[in-house]
């Protein structure tokens, strides 16, 4: 069960946004990721609990940030309930989208499992519902993903395959690179892996 820590930062000016302490593991239904987020000074800011099935679809999502909460799952596209800080004004949403996304590295792993790309696959378009910090406001986004290459790297625990993805935002044309090893994000815009206690799980 990989357990570790990511540093989160603003991808534009590299301002530190804090850290995400996580553990993740395959389960009977697919894969689960649980984390808690903190400020740069260590104060708690929220949590992530994401479970996907064997096909990469989100079967349960629970996010907490700034006293806001979101619960969601794949249902008629994706469906969610967002609750305000007082708990009195819950709002429901549903979009014909493939999955969820947000600032957590968990979403990058989940999307890669959903798409199951190979280096010779064409660019694949995916529609996502992003929950934006700090109040988890939902935003529908369209991206295209392509697996550029997979390379094996020697480690003390044997070869480790690193996948390099090119991800494009279809509304702005902005492109960025994501490096994954199994169910761990090595690097992505706004994300750096700082500590890992055990090797990644290989799907």
Tab-separated table of C-alpha atoms in Angstrom:
chain	number	residue	atom	x	y	z
A	1	UNK	CA	0.000	0.000	0.000
A	2	UNK	CA	1.807	3.152	-1.157
A	3	UNK	CA	1.834	5.836	1.489
A	4	UNK	CA	3.505	9.181	1.053
A	5	UNK	CA	3.324	12.915	0.646
A	6	UNK	CA	2.850	15.315	-2.253
A	7	UNK	CA	3.677	18.998	-2.224
A	8	UNK	CA	1.058	21.176	-3.915
A	9	UNK	CA	1.861	24.543	-5.467
A	10	UNK	CA	0.452	27.129	-7.850
A	11	UNK	CA	1.647	25.986	-11.302
A	12	UNK	CA	1.890	29.592	-12.511
A	13	UNK	CA	3.914	31.324	-9.801
A	14	UNK	CA	5.021	28.241	-7.780
A	15	UNK	CA	3.540	29.577	-4.543
A	16	UNK	CA	3.248	26.711	-2.047
A	17	UNK	CA	-0.337	25.614	-1.419
A	18	UNK	CA	0.488	22.966	1.162
A	19	UNK	CA	0.810	19.196	1.203
A	20	UNK	CA	-1.305	16.119	0.609
A	21	UNK	CA	-0.599	13.070	2.801
A	22	UNK	CA	-2.001	9.955	1.137
A	23	UNK	CA	-2.286	6.215	0.987
A	24	UNK	CA	-3.830	4.145	-1.791
A	25	UNK	CA	-4.357	0.502	-2.652
A	26	UNK	CA	-6.203	-1.864	-4.979
A	27	UNK	CA	-9.395	-3.185	-3.473
A	28	UNK	CA	-12.114	-5.723	-4.246
A	29	UNK	CA	-13.911	-3.226	-6.471
A	30	UNK	CA	-10.949	-1.469	-8.087
A	31	UNK	CA	-8.739	1.125	-6.373
A	32	UNK	CA	-9.090	3.505	-3.449
A	33	UNK	CA	-7.193	6.668	-2.504
A	34	UNK	CA	-7.491	8.456	0.831
A	35	UNK	CA	-5.667	11.650	1.789
A	36	UNK	CA	-5.686	14.716	3.996
A	37	UNK	CA	-4.452	18.122	2.908
A	38	UNK	CA	-2.641	20.737	4.968
A	39	UNK	CA	-1.476	24.327	4.624
A	40	UNK	CA	2.266	25.069	4.247
A	41	UNK	CA	2.344	25.499	8.038
A	42	UNK	CA	0.690	22.122	8.633
A	43	UNK	CA	-2.869	23.150	9.498
A	44	UNK	CA	-5.547	20.800	8.106
A	45	UNK	CA	-7.476	22.080	5.086
A	46	UNK	CA	-9.472	19.099	3.844
A	47	UNK	CA	-9.549	15.506	2.705
A	48	UNK	CA	-10.055	13.287	-0.337
A	49	UNK	CA	-11.622	9.824	-0.488
A	50	UNK	CA	-11.923	8.403	-3.999
A	51	UNK	CA	-12.825	4.858	-5.033
A	52	UNK	CA	-12.937	3.671	-8.633
A	53	UNK	CA	-14.084	0.363	-10.083
A	54	UNK	CA	-12.075	-1.979	-12.302
A	55	UNK	CA	-12.987	0.127	-15.342
A	56	UNK	CA	-11.791	3.367	-13.730
A	57	UNK	CA	-15.253	4.800	-13.104
A	58	UNK	CA	-15.743	6.751	-9.858
A	59	UNK	CA	-17.986	4.672	-7.622
A	60	UNK	CA	-17.540	6.972	-4.635
A	61	UNK	CA	-16.030	10.416	-4.145
A	62	UNK	CA	-15.995	12.444	-0.944
A	63	UNK	CA	-14.181	15.774	-0.757
A	64	UNK	CA	-13.854	18.195	2.148
A	65	UNK	CA	-12.373	21.696	1.865
A	66	UNK	CA	-12.987	24.971	3.737
A	67	UNK	CA	-15.999	23.378	5.502
A	68	UNK	CA	-17.551	22.486	2.129
A	69	UNK	CA	-18.308	18.884	1.241
A	70	UNK	CA	-18.932	17.051	-2.015
A	71	UNK	CA	-20.173	13.484	-2.429
A	72	UNK	CA	-20.346	12.046	-5.920
A	73	UNK	CA	-20.369	8.945	-8.101
A	74	UNK	CA	-20.786	7.790	-11.681
A	75	UNK	CA	-24.556	7.805	-12.219
A	76	UNK	CA	-26.146	8.921	-15.504
A	77	UNK	CA	-22.765	10.457	-16.302
A	78	UNK	CA	-21.526	11.834	-12.989
A	79	UNK	CA	-23.776	12.995	-10.159
A	80	UNK	CA	-22.874	14.841	-6.970
A	81	UNK	CA	-24.226	16.688	-3.955
A	82	UNK	CA	-22.376	19.771	-2.681
A	83	UNK	CA	-23.125	20.978	0.839
A	84	UNK	CA	-22.446	24.473	2.182
A	85	UNK	CA	-20.675	25.174	5.497
A	86	UNK	CA	-23.934	25.325	7.470
A	87	UNK	CA	-25.362	22.174	5.902
A	88	UNK	CA	-28.638	23.901	5.073
A	89	UNK	CA	-28.229	24.580	1.360
A	90	UNK	CA	-27.247	21.350	-0.363
A	91	UNK	CA	-27.215	21.469	-4.159
A	92	UNK	CA	-27.262	18.542	-6.565
A	93	UNK	CA	-25.565	18.342	-9.934
A	94	UNK	CA	-25.412	15.948	-12.872
A	95	UNK	CA	-23.372	16.192	-16.070
A	96	UNK	CA	-22.901	13.794	-18.964
A	97	UNK	CA	-19.217	13.467	-18.137
A	98	UNK	CA	-16.812	10.565	-17.770
A	99	UNK	CA	-15.294	11.291	-14.345
A	100	UNK	CA	-14.304	13.904	-11.763
A	101	UNK	CA	-11.117	15.913	-11.410
A	102	UNK	CA	-9.570	18.482	-9.073
A	103	UNK	CA	-6.276	19.428	-7.471
A	104	UNK	CA	-5.633	16.031	-5.882
A	105	UNK	CA	-3.164	13.702	-7.647
A	106	UNK	CA	-5.748	10.947	-7.153
A	107	UNK	CA	-7.759	12.217	-10.103
A	108	UNK	CA	-4.831	11.879	-12.525
A	109	UNK	CA	-4.391	8.227	-11.575
A	110	UNK	CA	-8.134	7.598	-11.872
A	111	UNK	CA	-8.374	9.214	-15.318
A	112	UNK	CA	-5.420	7.199	-16.591
A	113	UNK	CA	-7.185	4.021	-15.425
A	114	UNK	CA	-10.402	5.098	-17.110
A	115	UNK	CA	-8.734	5.793	-20.460
A	116	UNK	CA	-6.268	2.846	-20.490
A	117	UNK	CA	-4.146	4.397	-23.216
A	118	UNK	CA	-1.205	2.788	-24.991
A	119	UNK	CA	1.663	4.644	-26.712
A	120	UNK	CA	0.041	4.013	-30.100
A	121	UNK	CA	-3.429	5.172	-29.002
A	122	UNK	CA	-4.715	8.387	-30.599
A	123	UNK	CA	-5.370	11.410	-28.419
A	124	UNK	CA	-8.501	10.678	-26.439
A	125	UNK	CA	-11.021	13.301	-25.436
A	126	UNK	CA	-12.569	13.151	-21.978
A	127	UNK	CA	-15.198	15.345	-20.289
A	128	UNK	CA	-14.696	15.914	-16.571
A	129	UNK	CA	-16.337	17.745	-13.701
A	130	UNK	CA	-13.651	19.656	-11.781
A	131	UNK	CA	-14.177	20.747	-8.187
A	132	UNK	CA	-12.185	23.941	-7.734
A	133	UNK	CA	-10.596	25.080	-4.484
A	134	UNK	CA	-11.271	26.454	-1.988
A	135	UNK	CA	-15.064	26.001	-2.049
A	136	UNK	CA	-15.333	22.932	-4.304
A	137	UNK	CA	-17.306	24.743	-6.990
A	138	UNK	CA	-18.103	22.386	-9.915
A	139	UNK	CA	-16.829	23.231	-13.394
A	140	UNK	CA	-17.194	21.076	-16.517
A	141	UNK	CA	-13.959	20.806	-18.500
A	142	UNK	CA	-12.884	18.984	-21.655
A	143	UNK	CA	-9.407	17.534	-21.979
A	144	UNK	CA	-7.509	15.323	-24.395
A	145	UNK	CA	-5.036	12.741	-23.141
A	146	UNK	CA	-2.249	10.947	-25.002
A	147	UNK	CA	0.294	8.451	-23.662
A	148	UNK	CA	3.558	9.704	-25.139
A	149	UNK	CA	5.837	6.923	-23.892
A	150	UNK	CA	6.371	4.270	-21.236
A	151	UNK	CA	9.882	3.687	-19.953
A	152	UNK	CA	11.232	1.144	-17.464
A	153	UNK	CA	13.634	2.509	-14.846
A	154	UNK	CA	15.831	0.337	-12.632
A	155	UNK	CA	15.138	0.606	-8.879
A	156	UNK	CA	16.148	-1.322	-5.751
A	157	UNK	CA	12.811	-3.142	-5.983
A	158	UNK	CA	13.135	-4.044	-9.667
A	159	UNK	CA	12.144	-2.175	-12.828
A	160	UNK	CA	9.576	0.601	-12.476
A	161	UNK	CA	7.565	1.669	-15.509
A	162	UNK	CA	6.984	5.410	-15.821
A	163	UNK	CA	4.232	6.617	-18.157
A	164	UNK	CA	4.442	10.086	-19.671
A	165	UNK	CA	1.094	11.618	-20.623
A	166	UNK	CA	0.400	14.782	-22.552
A	167	UNK	CA	-2.788	16.447	-21.346
A	168	UNK	CA	-4.421	19.312	-23.240
A	169	UNK	CA	-7.164	21.656	-22.080
A	170	UNK	CA	-9.499	21.879	-25.063
A	171	UNK	CA	-10.898	25.287	-24.130
A	172	UNK	CA	-7.512	27.049	-23.953
A	173	UNK	CA	-5.191	24.743	-25.885
A	174	UNK	CA	-2.805	24.690	-22.913
A	175	UNK	CA	-0.724	21.502	-22.770
A	176	UNK	CA	1.106	19.946	-19.858
A	177	UNK	CA	2.906	16.734	-18.987
A	178	UNK	CA	1.997	14.185	-16.320
A	179	UNK	CA	4.329	11.392	-15.175
A	180	UNK	CA	2.745	8.362	-13.482
A	181	UNK	CA	4.242	5.194	-12.050
A	182	UNK	CA	1.481	2.725	-11.291
A	183	UNK	CA	-0.899	4.471	-8.894
A	184	UNK	CA	1.514	7.244	-7.906
A	185	UNK	CA	1.980	10.629	-9.600
A	186	UNK	CA	5.682	11.417	-9.933
A	187	UNK	CA	5.143	14.930	-11.267
A	188	UNK	CA	2.436	17.083	-12.808
A	189	UNK	CA	1.629	20.814	-12.892
A	190	UNK	CA	1.213	21.912	-9.287
A	191	UNK	CA	2.207	18.499	-7.905
A	192	UNK	CA	5.517	16.998	-6.785
A	193	UNK	CA	6.007	13.657	-5.039
A	194	UNK	CA	8.089	14.397	-1.942
A	195	UNK	CA	8.017	11.122	-0.009
A	196	UNK	CA	6.979	7.532	-0.749
A	197	UNK	CA	7.255	4.761	1.837
A	198	UNK	CA	6.638	1.782	-0.457
A	199	UNK	CA	6.634	1.091	-4.212
A	200	UNK	CA	3.581	1.978	-6.313
A	201	UNK	CA	0.937	-0.606	-7.111
A	202	UNK	CA	1.014	-1.732	-10.705
A	203	UNK	CA	-2.403	-2.090	-12.281
